Coordinates of C-alpha atoms in Angstrom, one line a residue:
X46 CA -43.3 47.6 -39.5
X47 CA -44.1 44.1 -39.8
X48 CA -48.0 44.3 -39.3
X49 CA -47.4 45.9 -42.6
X50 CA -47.6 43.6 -44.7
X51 CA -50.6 41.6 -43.2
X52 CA -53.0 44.7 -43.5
X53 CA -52.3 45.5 -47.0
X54 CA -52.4 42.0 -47.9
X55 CA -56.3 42.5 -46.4
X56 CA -56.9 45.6 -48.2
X57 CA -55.4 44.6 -52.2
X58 CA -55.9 42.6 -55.2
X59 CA -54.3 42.8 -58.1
X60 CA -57.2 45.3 -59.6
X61 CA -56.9 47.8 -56.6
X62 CA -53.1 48.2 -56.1
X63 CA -52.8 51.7 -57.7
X64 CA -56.1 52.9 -56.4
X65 CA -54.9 51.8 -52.4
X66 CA -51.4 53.4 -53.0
X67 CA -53.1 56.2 -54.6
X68 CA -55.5 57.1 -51.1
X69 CA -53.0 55.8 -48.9
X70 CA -50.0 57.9 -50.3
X71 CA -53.1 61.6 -50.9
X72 CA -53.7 60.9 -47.6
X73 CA -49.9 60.6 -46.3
X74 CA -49.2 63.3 -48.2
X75 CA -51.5 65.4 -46.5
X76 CA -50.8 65.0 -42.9
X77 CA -47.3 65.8 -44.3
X78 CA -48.7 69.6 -45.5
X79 CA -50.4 69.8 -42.1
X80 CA -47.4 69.5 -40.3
X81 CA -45.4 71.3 -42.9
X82 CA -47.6 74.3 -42.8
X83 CA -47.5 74.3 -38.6
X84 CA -43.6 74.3 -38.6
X85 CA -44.2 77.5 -41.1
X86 CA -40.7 76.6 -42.8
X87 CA -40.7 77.7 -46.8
X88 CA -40.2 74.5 -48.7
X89 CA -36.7 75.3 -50.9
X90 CA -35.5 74.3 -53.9
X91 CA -32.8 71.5 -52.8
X92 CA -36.0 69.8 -51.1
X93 CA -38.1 69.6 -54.0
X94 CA -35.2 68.7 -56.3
X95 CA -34.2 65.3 -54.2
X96 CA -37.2 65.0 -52.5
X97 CA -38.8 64.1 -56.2
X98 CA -35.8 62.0 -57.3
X99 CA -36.2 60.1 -53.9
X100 CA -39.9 60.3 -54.3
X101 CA -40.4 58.2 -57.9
X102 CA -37.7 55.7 -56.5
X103 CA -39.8 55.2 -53.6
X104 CA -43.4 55.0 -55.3
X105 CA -41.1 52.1 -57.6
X106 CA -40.9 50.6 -54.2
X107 CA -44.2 51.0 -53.2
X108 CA -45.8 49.8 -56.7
X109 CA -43.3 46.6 -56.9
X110 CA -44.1 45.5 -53.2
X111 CA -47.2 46.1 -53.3
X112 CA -47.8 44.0 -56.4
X113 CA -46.0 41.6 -54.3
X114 CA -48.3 41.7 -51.4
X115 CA -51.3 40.6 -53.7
X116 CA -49.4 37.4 -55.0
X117 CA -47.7 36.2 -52.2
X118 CA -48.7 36.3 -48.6
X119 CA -47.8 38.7 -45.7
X120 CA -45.2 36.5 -44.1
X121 CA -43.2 35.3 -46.8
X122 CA -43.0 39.5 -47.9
X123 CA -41.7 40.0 -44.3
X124 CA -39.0 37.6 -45.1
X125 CA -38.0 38.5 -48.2
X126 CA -38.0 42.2 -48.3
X127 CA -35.0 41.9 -45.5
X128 CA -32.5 40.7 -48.0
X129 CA -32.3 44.7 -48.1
X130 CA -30.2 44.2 -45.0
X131 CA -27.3 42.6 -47.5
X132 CA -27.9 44.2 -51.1
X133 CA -27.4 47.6 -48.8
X134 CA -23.9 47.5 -47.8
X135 CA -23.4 45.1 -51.4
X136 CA -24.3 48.7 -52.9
X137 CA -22.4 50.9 -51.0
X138 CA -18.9 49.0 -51.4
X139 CA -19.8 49.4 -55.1
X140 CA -20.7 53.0 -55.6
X141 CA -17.0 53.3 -53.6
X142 CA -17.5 53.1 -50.5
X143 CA -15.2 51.8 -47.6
X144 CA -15.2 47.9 -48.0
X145 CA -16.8 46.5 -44.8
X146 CA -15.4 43.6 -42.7
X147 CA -15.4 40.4 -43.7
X148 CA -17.4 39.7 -40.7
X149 CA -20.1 42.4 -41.3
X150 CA -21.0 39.9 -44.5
X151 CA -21.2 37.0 -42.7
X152 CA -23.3 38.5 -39.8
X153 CA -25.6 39.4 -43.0
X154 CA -25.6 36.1 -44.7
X155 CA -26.6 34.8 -40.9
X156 CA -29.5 36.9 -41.1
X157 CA -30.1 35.6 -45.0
X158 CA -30.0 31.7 -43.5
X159 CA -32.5 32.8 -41.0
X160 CA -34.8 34.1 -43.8
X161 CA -34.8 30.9 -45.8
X162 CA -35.2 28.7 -42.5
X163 CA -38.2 30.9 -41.4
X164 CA -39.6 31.0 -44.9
X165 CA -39.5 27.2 -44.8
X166 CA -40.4 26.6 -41.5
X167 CA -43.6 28.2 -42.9
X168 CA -44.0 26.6 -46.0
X169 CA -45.3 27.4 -49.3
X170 CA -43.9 27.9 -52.8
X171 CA -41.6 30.4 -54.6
X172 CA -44.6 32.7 -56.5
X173 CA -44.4 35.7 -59.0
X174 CA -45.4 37.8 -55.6
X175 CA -42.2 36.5 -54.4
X176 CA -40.2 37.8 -56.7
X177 CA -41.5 40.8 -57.0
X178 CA -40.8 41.3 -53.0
X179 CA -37.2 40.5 -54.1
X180 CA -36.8 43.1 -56.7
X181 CA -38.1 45.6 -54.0
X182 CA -35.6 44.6 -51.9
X183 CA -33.1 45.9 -54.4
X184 CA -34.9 48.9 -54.9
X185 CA -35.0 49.6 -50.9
X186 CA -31.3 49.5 -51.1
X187 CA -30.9 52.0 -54.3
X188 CA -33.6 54.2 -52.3
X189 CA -31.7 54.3 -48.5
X190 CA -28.4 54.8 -50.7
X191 CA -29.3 57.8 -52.7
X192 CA -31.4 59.1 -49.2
X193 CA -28.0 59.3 -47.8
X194 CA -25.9 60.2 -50.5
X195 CA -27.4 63.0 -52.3
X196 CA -28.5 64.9 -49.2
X197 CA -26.7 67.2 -47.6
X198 CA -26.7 68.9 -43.8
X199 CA -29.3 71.9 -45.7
X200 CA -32.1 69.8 -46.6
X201 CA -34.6 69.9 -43.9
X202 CA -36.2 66.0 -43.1
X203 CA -39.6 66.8 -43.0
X204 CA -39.5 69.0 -46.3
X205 CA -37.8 65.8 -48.0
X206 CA -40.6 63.0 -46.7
X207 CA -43.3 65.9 -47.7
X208 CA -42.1 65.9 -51.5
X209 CA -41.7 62.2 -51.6
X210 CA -45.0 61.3 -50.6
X211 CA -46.8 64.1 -52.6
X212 CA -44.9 62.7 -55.5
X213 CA -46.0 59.2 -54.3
X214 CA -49.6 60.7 -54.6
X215 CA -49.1 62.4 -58.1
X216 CA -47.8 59.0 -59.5
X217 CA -50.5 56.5 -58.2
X218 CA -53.6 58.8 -58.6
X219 CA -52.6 59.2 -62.0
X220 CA -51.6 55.9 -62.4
X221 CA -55.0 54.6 -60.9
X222 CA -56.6 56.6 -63.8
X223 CA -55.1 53.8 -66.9
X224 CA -55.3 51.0 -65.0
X225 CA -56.9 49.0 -62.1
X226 CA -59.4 50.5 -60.0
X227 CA -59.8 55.0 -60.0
X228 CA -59.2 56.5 -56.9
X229 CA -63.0 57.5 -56.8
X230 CA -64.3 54.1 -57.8
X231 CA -61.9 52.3 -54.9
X232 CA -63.3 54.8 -52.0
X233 CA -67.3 54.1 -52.6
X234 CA -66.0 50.4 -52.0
X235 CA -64.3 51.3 -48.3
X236 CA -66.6 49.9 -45.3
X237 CA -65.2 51.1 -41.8
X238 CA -62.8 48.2 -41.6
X239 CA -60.8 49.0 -44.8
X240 CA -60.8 52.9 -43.8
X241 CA -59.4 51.9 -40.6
X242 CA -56.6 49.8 -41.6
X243 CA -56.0 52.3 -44.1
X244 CA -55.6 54.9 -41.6
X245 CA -53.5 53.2 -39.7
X246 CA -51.1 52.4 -43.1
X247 CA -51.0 56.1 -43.5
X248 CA -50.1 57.6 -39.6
X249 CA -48.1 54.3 -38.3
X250 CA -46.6 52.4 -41.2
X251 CA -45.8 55.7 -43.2
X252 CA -45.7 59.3 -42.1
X253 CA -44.1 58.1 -39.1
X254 CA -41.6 55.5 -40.5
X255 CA -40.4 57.4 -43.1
X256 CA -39.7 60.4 -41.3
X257 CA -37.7 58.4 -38.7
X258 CA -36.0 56.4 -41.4
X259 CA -35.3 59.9 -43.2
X260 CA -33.6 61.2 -40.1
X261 CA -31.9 57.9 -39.5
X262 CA -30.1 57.6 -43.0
X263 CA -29.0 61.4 -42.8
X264 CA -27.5 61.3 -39.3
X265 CA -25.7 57.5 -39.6
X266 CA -24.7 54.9 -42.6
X267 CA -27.4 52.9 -44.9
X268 CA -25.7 50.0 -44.2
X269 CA -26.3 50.6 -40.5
X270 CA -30.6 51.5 -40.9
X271 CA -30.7 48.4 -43.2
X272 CA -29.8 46.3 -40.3
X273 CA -31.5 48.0 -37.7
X274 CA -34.8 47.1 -40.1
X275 CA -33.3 43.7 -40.2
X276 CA -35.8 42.4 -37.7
X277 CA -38.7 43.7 -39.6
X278 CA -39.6 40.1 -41.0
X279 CA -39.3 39.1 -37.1
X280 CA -41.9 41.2 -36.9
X281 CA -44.0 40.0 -39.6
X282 CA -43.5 36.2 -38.7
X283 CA -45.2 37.7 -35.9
X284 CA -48.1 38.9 -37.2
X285 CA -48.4 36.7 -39.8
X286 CA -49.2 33.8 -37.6
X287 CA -51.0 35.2 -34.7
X288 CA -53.2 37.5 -36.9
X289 CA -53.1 36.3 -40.4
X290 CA -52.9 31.9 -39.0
X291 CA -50.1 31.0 -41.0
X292 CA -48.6 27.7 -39.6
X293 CA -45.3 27.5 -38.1
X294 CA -42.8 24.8 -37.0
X295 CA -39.3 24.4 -35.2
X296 CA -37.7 25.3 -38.3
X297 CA -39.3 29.2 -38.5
X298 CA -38.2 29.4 -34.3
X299 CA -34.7 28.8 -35.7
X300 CA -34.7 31.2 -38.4
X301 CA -36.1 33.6 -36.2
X302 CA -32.9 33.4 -33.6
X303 CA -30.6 33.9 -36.8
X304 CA -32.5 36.7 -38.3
X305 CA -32.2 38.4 -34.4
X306 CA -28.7 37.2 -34.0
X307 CA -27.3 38.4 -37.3
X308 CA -28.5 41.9 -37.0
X309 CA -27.5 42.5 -33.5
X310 CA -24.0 41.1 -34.8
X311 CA -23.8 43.2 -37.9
X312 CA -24.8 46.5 -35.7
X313 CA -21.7 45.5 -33.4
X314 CA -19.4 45.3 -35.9
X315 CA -20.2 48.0 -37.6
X316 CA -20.4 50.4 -34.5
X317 CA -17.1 49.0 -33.9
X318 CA -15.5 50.0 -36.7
X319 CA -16.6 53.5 -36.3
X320 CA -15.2 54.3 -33.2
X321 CA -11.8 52.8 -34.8
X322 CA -11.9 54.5 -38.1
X323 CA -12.4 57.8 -36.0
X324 CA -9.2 59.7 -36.8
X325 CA -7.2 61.5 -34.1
X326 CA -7.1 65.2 -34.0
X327 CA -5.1 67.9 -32.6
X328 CA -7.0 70.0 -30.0
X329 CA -5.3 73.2 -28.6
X330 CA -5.6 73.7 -25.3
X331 CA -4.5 76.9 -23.8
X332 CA -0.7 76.9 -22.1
X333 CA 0.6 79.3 -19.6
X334 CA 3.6 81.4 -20.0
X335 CA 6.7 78.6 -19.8
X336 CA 7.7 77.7 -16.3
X337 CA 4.1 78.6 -15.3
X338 CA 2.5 76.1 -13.2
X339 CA -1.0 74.8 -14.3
X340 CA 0.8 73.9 -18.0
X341 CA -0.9 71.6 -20.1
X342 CA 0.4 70.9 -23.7
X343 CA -2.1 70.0 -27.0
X344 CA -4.0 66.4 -26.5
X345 CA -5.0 64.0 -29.4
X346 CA -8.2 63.6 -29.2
X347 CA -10.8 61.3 -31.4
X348 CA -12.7 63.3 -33.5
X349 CA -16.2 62.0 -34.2
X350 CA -16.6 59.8 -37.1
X351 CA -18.1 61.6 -40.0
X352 CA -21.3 59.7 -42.1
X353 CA -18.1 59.0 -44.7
X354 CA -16.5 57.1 -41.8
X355 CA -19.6 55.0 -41.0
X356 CA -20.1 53.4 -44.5

């Protein structure tokens, strides 16, 4: 979500980054074991197992962006974190996936030139926040990849985003302890403003993200959710200048067109080649005795594309 950004940006400084991710992921976490402990479903093994590997890749995320946030501001995070949208398929072609059409990259590298004409049609410098925004953009991609990779039809997506954020929670309380502000210290600073925009970091930018995303990756490609969060810095433009006043010109109007038209592109072609990778099966159809009227011989029919198909 692209009001993201502009409310942690509000809430951190380089001193309270662990202790914010710390509450913020504690408090994730335990909505999580609410909804966990409704649904009554024993947590098992294959959960825990990739829900921690996907869990320290995405507190890597977390910490890096985060870090980000407090030296750079909300907008030009927006913009950069959706380079994911072309390190994602980048990634997949090299771990051995099906190369993707030439076409699918340049839809991507529209949605890149839209990035750098909105980030210039806002202004500012290249910062160390800025580069830190770019190395979680990489990260994103390693963390949607494995998502979709390592799981398999068993592992149950509310289980999986339970054991990531707890061991979210582990990492930053802990990590809140040797350095920055403790968990303790950064709550007897909250006035009702921050524990607001806190609350609404945990329930609408991520318990509910992450469990659609979760489902997302597991039912389609990572190439294909990296595009569809391809408007994400659309979003954050958004906010960014209504909420947060940054200026904006002709130049950021353009960029936003691209951004829009180069993920709506990339989702065509991609859909596209799914339905044509979709191999032809034979389906048996029952036949009457031969001379029988009513006689209908086997049919080729597409079979659905597999999640193998779609990458």
């Amino acid at each position: 979500m692209g009001s993201t950004y502009w409310v942690a940006k509000e809430l951190v400084t380089t001193q309270t980054v662990l202790g914010v991710l710390a509450v913020r992921m504690v408090a994730a976490a335990a909505l999580l074991g609410l909804l966990v402990a409704l649904a009554r479903r024993r947590v098992h093994t294959r959960d825990l197992r990739l829900g921690v590997l996907l869990g320290l890749i995405l507190a890597s995320i977390f910490l890096v962006e985060t870090f980000g946030i407090a030296g750079t501001s909300a907008t030009n995070a927006g913009l950069i974190i959706s380079l994911t949208i072309i390190i994602t398929p980048l990634l997949e072609t090299a771990l051995g996936g099906a190369p993707l059409s030439r076409w699918f990259y340049g839809a991507g590298l529209l949605a890149v030139a839209g990035v750098a004409l909105l980030s210039g049609g806002i202004g500012g410098t290249f910062r160390w926040g800025d580069g830190l925004i770019l190395v979680a953009a990489v990260v994103r991609a390693v963390h949607v990849t494995t998502m979709h990779k390592r799981s398999v039809p068993e592992n149950d997506n509310l289980h999986l985003t339970f054991v990531q954020m707890s061991t979210c929670a582990v990492v930053f309380v802990v990590g809140s302890l040797l350095w920055g502000t403790s968990v303790p210290d950064y709550v007897r600073t909250l006035d009702t403003t921050a524990t607001l925009q806190l609350a609404y970091l945990v329930v609408l930018c991520t318990v509910f993200p992450f469990l659609v995303q979760m489902w997302a990756v597991r039912t389609t490609s990572p190439t294909r959710v990296s595009l569809l969060l391809g408007t994400e810095p659309v979003w954050a433009a958004a906010v960014g200048i209504t909420l947060a006043g940054d200026a904006f010109g002709l130049p950021g109007a353009a960029g936003i067109v691209l951004i829009l038209a180069g993920t709506l592109w990339g989702q065509q072609i991609e859909a596209r080649r799914r339905s044509d990778v979709a191999p032809a099966v034979e389906v048996p159809v029952a036949v009457a005795p031969s001379g029988t009227p009513g006689t209908t011989p086997a049919v080729a029919v597409p079979a659905a594309a597999s999640d193998d198909d779609s990458r």
